């Protein structure tokens, strides 16, 4: 451990070494944050275009429709609609949520919260960001290819994603971009895991780490194990598209193909279901910490929460088959996957109950990070419960390709992770930039987002239960779905409300960073984790002296505390 902690970083001297090709984990975290917010905006606009098409079929998309689709008078064409939902899903999962929660906060928080001066492998860290950047450029470039970007769904099943279903270069660039992003994320995962193991401050056992670090560490383990599996599948798909192999091609359409399209689904979902937990584990950890901080009491069952998250991580590796009930899987296998999927709800319920135990009878304060955290408690509870219907074979066969699935996974992945990400941004803003975001704008941002978000995703589950299928350009050509037009219109208005809400965040964020003069105090939230024992924003070297940890991260209300302070720093030892 001591071997890695010999030096204090010197301040970088040039603009390039300070802001562009930086080795500093804090700068790399900020780079990922800006990158993720940019793609969040692009993916959000695509979502609004999808919703507009479903609510107002045949009508021109406002403002930018005529510029983007002059040949149809501003109306989104059917082939572009397929491209939009493919790119929206891809961007939101891999280029918005992943960079913000894992790239930005993984990089920024792990060394600060475990008392380290940087990551173990700073060069690898810098390369992980720039590979992600290259991947993003390739993905955006695919939008400008002659036949447009990928349009085979974000899962890109063969044969939709082979040359038979997607003849243009867009799908090839999509596959290449994700392959490169997988390398970037694997680099980050190796760095996170090694840093947590070897650079923890003296005295810091695993259960003395904040739950945020638990979430980010478990995510890194899943990334390191399963991203190479997805990478292998994507590489074979590139070979099928570029070199004429037939790994995933079969039947008359492939003329001589002896491959197996279902094989890609196995490879994809072996990664794809852990990916759900890869995205949400950091949010769970962050929310577990923030609920304790703002309820001003120790996290209820913190060890049990960490162990429940670990159990979910392990179980997440063996439940992927519930995505494939409709692929004529053996009934013996479906029964096994159903049982395992039901089992994973037990540790989920344990830490959810621990969240409720943390806020029960707490001296709760309601700054913006806390209300976003409470929003996560609500939407994750709702999303988790609706997952039980999809884990059960009999109900899933009816609901599988309907909007019920879209509503469910948006509640668990999009809603929980988005609100958790915003909670993190509002909470660690003073540590990142030395300034506090405006609380009034933060509360407006939360309530408009929360109302819009529930209108969108609850509405999706209602129309899905009524039988509306996913991925259809105009579902209302089917007579039995015509009655769902008003509900789809309501969902779209909710999405517009959610979109408007994000302007309050953007204005708040940009104004605070570039124009606000008032500096935050070193510990504005009055909590005891290690990052709040140093100045805000954190200096280049983080800690002059490596801290020695004496207690856990959620120590509140110790009767031996002096003055009016109700929290205990992790470096303090009180009898």
JSON list of C-alpha atoms in Angstrom, two decimals, residues 7 17 71 84 100 103 116 187 193 199 242 246 251 269-270 285 343 349 364-365 393 404 416 433 489 497 508 518:
[
{"chain": "A", "resi": 7, "resn": "UNK", "atom": "CA", "xyz": [4.66, 11.16, -4.06]},
{"chain": "A", "resi": 17, "resn": "UNK", "atom": "CA", "xyz": [-1.57, 19.02, -19.23]},
{"chain": "A", "resi": 71, "resn": "UNK", "atom": "CA", "xyz": [-37.94, 15.81, -48.02]},
{"chain": "A", "resi": 84, "resn": "UNK", "atom": "CA", "xyz": [-33.94, 7.43, -33.43]},
{"chain": "A", "resi": 100, "resn": "UNK", "atom": "CA", "xyz": [-21.79, 10.61, -15.61]},
{"chain": "A", "resi": 103, "resn": "UNK", "atom": "CA", "xyz": [-16.83, 7.85, -15.44]},
{"chain": "A", "resi": 116, "resn": "UNK", "atom": "CA", "xyz": [-5.73, 8.32, -1.81]},
{"chain": "A", "resi": 187, "resn": "UNK", "atom": "CA", "xyz": [-9.62, 0.20, -18.46]},
{"chain": "A", "resi": 193, "resn": "UNK", "atom": "CA", "xyz": [-10.84, -2.18, -8.53]},
{"chain": "A", "resi": 199, "resn": "UNK", "atom": "CA", "xyz": [-4.88, 2.59, -1.88]},
{"chain": "A", "resi": 242, "resn": "UNK", "atom": "CA", "xyz": [-17.11, -6.48, -42.96]},
{"chain": "A", "resi": 246, "resn": "UNK", "atom": "CA", "xyz": [-21.50, -16.13, -40.74]},
{"chain": "A", "resi": 251, "resn": "UNK", "atom": "CA", "xyz": [-31.09, -19.88, -43.24]},
{"chain": "A", "resi": 269, "resn": "UNK", "atom": "CA", "xyz": [-27.73, -10.43, -22.47]},
{"chain": "A", "resi": 270, "resn": "UNK", "atom": "CA", "xyz": [-24.97, -12.18, -20.48]},
{"chain": "A", "resi": 285, "resn": "UNK", "atom": "CA", "xyz": [-24.50, 3.56, -3.10]},
{"chain": "A", "resi": 343, "resn": "UNK", "atom": "CA", "xyz": [-34.47, -14.48, -5.82]},
{"chain": "A", "resi": 349, "resn": "UNK", "atom": "CA", "xyz": [-35.87, -5.55, -0.68]},
{"chain": "A", "resi": 364, "resn": "UNK", "atom": "CA", "xyz": [-34.39, 15.23, 7.93]},
{"chain": "A", "resi": 365, "resn": "UNK", "atom": "CA", "xyz": [-33.18, 18.23, 5.95]},
{"chain": "A", "resi": 393, "resn": "UNK", "atom": "CA", "xyz": [-42.78, -16.43, -17.69]},
{"chain": "A", "resi": 404, "resn": "UNK", "atom": "CA", "xyz": [-44.85, -2.09, -20.36]},
{"chain": "A", "resi": 416, "resn": "UNK", "atom": "CA", "xyz": [-33.50, 5.88, -10.72]},
{"chain": "A", "resi": 433, "resn": "UNK", "atom": "CA", "xyz": [-15.93, 23.34, -8.54]},
{"chain": "A", "resi": 489, "resn": "UNK", "atom": "CA", "xyz": [-50.43, 12.50, -26.17]},
{"chain": "A", "resi": 497, "resn": "UNK", "atom": "CA", "xyz": [-42.33, 18.99, -19.31]},
{"chain": "A", "resi": 508, "resn": "UNK", "atom": "CA", "xyz": [-27.98, 26.61, -12.90]},
{"chain": "A", "resi": 518, "resn": "UNK", "atom": "CA", "xyz": [-19.55, 33.23, -4.13]}
]
